[in-house]
Amino acid sequence: MADYLARLEEEMRRPPLHGWLRPQAIRADGSEVEVRLPFRPEFAGGTDPVFVHGGIVAALCDLTAHAAAACAAGTPVPTVTLGVDYLRAAPGVDLRAVGILRKLGRTLARVDVEIFAGDRLVALSRNTFAIPEERP
């Protein structure tokens, strides 16, 4: 049986960008992952009121979707498409991302991501990843 949480934790450590973002693995199974991004002042896109910059939200969408696809495929997968719908400004609080694997095919994976600030849904993302020909 695969240890999806260990794989998610590895995906949160591996890319150098994550050393700066510091995302936290919360939970993972074969079809869904959850990631927490603790808010820091350098993530602000505005200060009155404080809100999270859209680029940080997009990065969280991409890294969460990638983690869901990589956990399911058992290997890192390159991003093919990343689409983000911003539903409202994300206030300057910790964000929670849920990545839902919609399809793991032979050549592509599709993952949807929901981004929450507290209980409020602030962004949605639809993502596609290439599945390497040779994988574990």
Tab-separated table of C-alpha atoms in Angstrom:
chain	number	residue	atom	x	y	z
A	1	MET	CA	0.000	0.000	0.000
A	2	ALA	CA	1.343	3.432	-0.955
A	3	ASP	CA	2.183	5.923	1.772
A	4	TYR	CA	0.512	8.947	0.216
A	5	LEU	CA	1.146	11.279	3.153
A	6	ALA	CA	4.905	10.534	3.048
A	7	ARG	CA	4.848	11.239	-0.697
A	8	LEU	CA	2.968	14.510	-0.098
A	9	GLU	CA	5.503	15.528	2.558
A	10	GLU	CA	8.309	14.793	0.064
A	11	GLU	CA	6.572	16.933	-2.577
A	12	MET	CA	6.320	19.801	-0.068
A	13	ARG	CA	10.109	19.637	0.605
A	14	ARG	CA	11.564	18.875	-2.837
A	15	PRO	CA	11.276	22.061	-4.964
A	16	PRO	CA	13.509	24.943	-3.808
A	17	LEU	CA	10.583	27.399	-4.082
A	18	HIS	CA	8.809	25.464	-1.338
A	19	GLY	CA	11.684	26.322	0.997
A	20	TRP	CA	10.534	29.930	0.736
A	21	LEU	CA	6.763	29.289	0.632
A	22	ARG	CA	6.887	26.656	3.413
A	23	PRO	CA	3.693	24.739	2.547
A	24	GLN	CA	2.639	22.050	5.026
A	25	ALA	CA	1.330	18.598	4.137
A	26	ILE	CA	-1.919	17.905	6.018
A	27	ARG	CA	-3.417	14.754	4.504
A	28	ALA	CA	-3.270	12.596	1.392
A	29	ASP	CA	-4.816	9.505	-0.098
A	30	GLY	CA	-4.846	8.198	-3.665
A	31	SER	CA	-7.305	10.799	-4.916
A	32	GLU	CA	-7.026	13.886	-2.708
A	33	VAL	CA	-4.416	15.964	-0.882
A	34	GLU	CA	-4.660	18.841	1.566
A	35	VAL	CA	-1.985	21.494	2.026
A	36	ARG	CA	-1.771	24.422	4.446
A	37	LEU	CA	0.073	27.642	3.641
A	38	PRO	CA	0.727	29.698	6.784
A	39	PHE	CA	0.358	33.415	6.058
A	40	ARG	CA	3.446	35.625	6.244
A	41	PRO	CA	3.577	39.418	5.686
A	42	GLU	CA	5.686	38.979	2.524
A	43	PHE	CA	2.709	37.179	0.891
A	44	ALA	CA	0.616	40.374	1.023
A	45	GLY	CA	-0.662	41.873	-2.190
A	46	GLY	CA	-2.235	44.779	-0.347
A	47	THR	CA	-2.079	46.256	3.120
A	48	ASP	CA	-5.358	48.076	3.671
A	49	PRO	CA	-6.906	45.595	4.090
A	50	VAL	CA	-4.230	42.903	4.087
A	51	PHE	CA	-4.826	40.253	1.426
A	52	VAL	CA	-2.751	37.458	-0.120
A	53	HIS	CA	-1.174	38.294	-3.488
A	54	GLY	CA	-2.777	36.447	-6.414
A	55	GLY	CA	0.589	35.018	-7.441
A	56	ILE	CA	0.893	33.283	-4.074
A	57	VAL	CA	-2.612	31.863	-4.500
A	58	ALA	CA	-1.698	30.624	-8.008
A	59	ALA	CA	1.510	29.045	-6.706
A	60	LEU	CA	-0.497	27.276	-3.994
A	61	CYS	CA	-2.918	25.995	-6.655
A	62	ASP	CA	-0.059	24.664	-8.784
A	63	LEU	CA	1.893	23.022	-5.973
A	64	THR	CA	-1.233	21.401	-4.515
A	65	ALA	CA	-2.428	20.093	-7.875
A	66	HIS	CA	1.058	18.838	-8.694
A	67	ALA	CA	1.237	17.056	-5.337
A	68	ALA	CA	-2.104	15.311	-5.935
A	69	ALA	CA	-1.013	14.123	-9.391
A	70	ALA	CA	2.493	13.140	-8.224
A	71	CYS	CA	1.113	11.200	-5.234
A	72	ALA	CA	-1.223	9.256	-7.523
A	73	ALA	CA	1.371	8.700	-10.283
A	74	GLY	CA	4.216	7.958	-7.863
A	75	THR	CA	6.565	10.368	-9.622
A	76	PRO	CA	6.942	14.120	-10.255
A	77	VAL	CA	4.783	15.318	-13.159
A	78	PRO	CA	5.288	18.498	-15.221
A	79	THR	CA	2.499	21.073	-15.402
A	80	VAL	CA	0.775	21.338	-18.787
A	81	THR	CA	-1.983	23.808	-17.882
A	82	LEU	CA	-2.827	25.884	-14.821
A	83	GLY	CA	-6.059	27.862	-14.646
A	84	VAL	CA	-7.111	29.890	-11.619
A	85	ASP	CA	-10.467	31.494	-10.912
A	86	TYR	CA	-10.202	34.067	-8.130
A	87	LEU	CA	-13.595	34.181	-6.413
A	88	ARG	CA	-12.735	36.860	-3.855
A	89	ALA	CA	-9.644	38.432	-2.312
A	90	ALA	CA	-7.938	36.028	0.078
A	91	PRO	CA	-7.563	37.813	3.423
A	92	GLY	CA	-4.183	37.753	5.157
A	93	VAL	CA	-4.726	34.480	6.991
A	94	ASP	CA	-3.473	30.913	6.589
A	95	LEU	CA	-4.757	29.287	3.404
A	96	ARG	CA	-5.899	25.692	2.989
A	97	ALA	CA	-5.775	23.965	-0.388
A	98	VAL	CA	-7.557	20.751	-1.327
A	99	GLY	CA	-6.381	19.016	-4.501
A	100	ILE	CA	-8.820	16.525	-6.024
A	101	LEU	CA	-7.548	14.068	-8.627
A	102	ARG	CA	-10.214	13.908	-11.336
A	103	LYS	CA	-8.405	11.597	-13.772
A	104	LEU	CA	-5.116	9.743	-13.876
A	105	GLY	CA	-4.655	8.577	-17.429
A	106	ARG	CA	-1.803	6.994	-19.314
A	107	THR	CA	-0.402	10.353	-20.513
A	108	LEU	CA	-2.258	13.079	-18.572
A	109	ALA	CA	-3.671	13.755	-15.122
A	110	ARG	CA	-6.410	16.279	-14.283
A	111	VAL	CA	-6.617	17.869	-10.841
A	112	ASP	CA	-9.008	20.455	-9.428
A	113	VAL	CA	-7.995	22.612	-6.461
A	114	GLU	CA	-10.109	24.539	-3.967
A	115	ILE	CA	-8.429	27.288	-1.915
A	116	PHE	CA	-9.965	28.301	1.404
A	117	ALA	CA	-9.295	31.195	3.794
A	118	GLY	CA	-10.926	29.946	6.951
A	119	ASP	CA	-14.290	28.543	5.825
A	120	ARG	CA	-14.524	30.753	2.725
A	121	LEU	CA	-13.738	29.455	-0.736
A	122	VAL	CA	-11.485	32.084	-2.333
A	123	ALA	CA	-10.204	30.391	-5.507
A	124	LEU	CA	-10.706	27.404	-7.782
A	125	SER	CA	-8.150	25.890	-10.100
A	126	ARG	CA	-8.205	23.311	-12.907
A	127	ASN	CA	-4.858	21.775	-13.842
A	128	THR	CA	-3.403	19.248	-16.257
A	129	PHE	CA	-0.130	17.351	-15.836
A	130	ALA	CA	1.910	15.168	-18.172
A	131	ILE	CA	2.509	11.629	-16.970
A	132	PRO	CA	6.055	10.413	-17.750
A	133	GLU	CA	6.223	7.384	-20.064
A	134	GLU	CA	8.314	5.510	-17.529
A	135	ARG	CA	7.202	5.699	-13.941
A	136	PRO	CA	7.660	3.560	-10.849
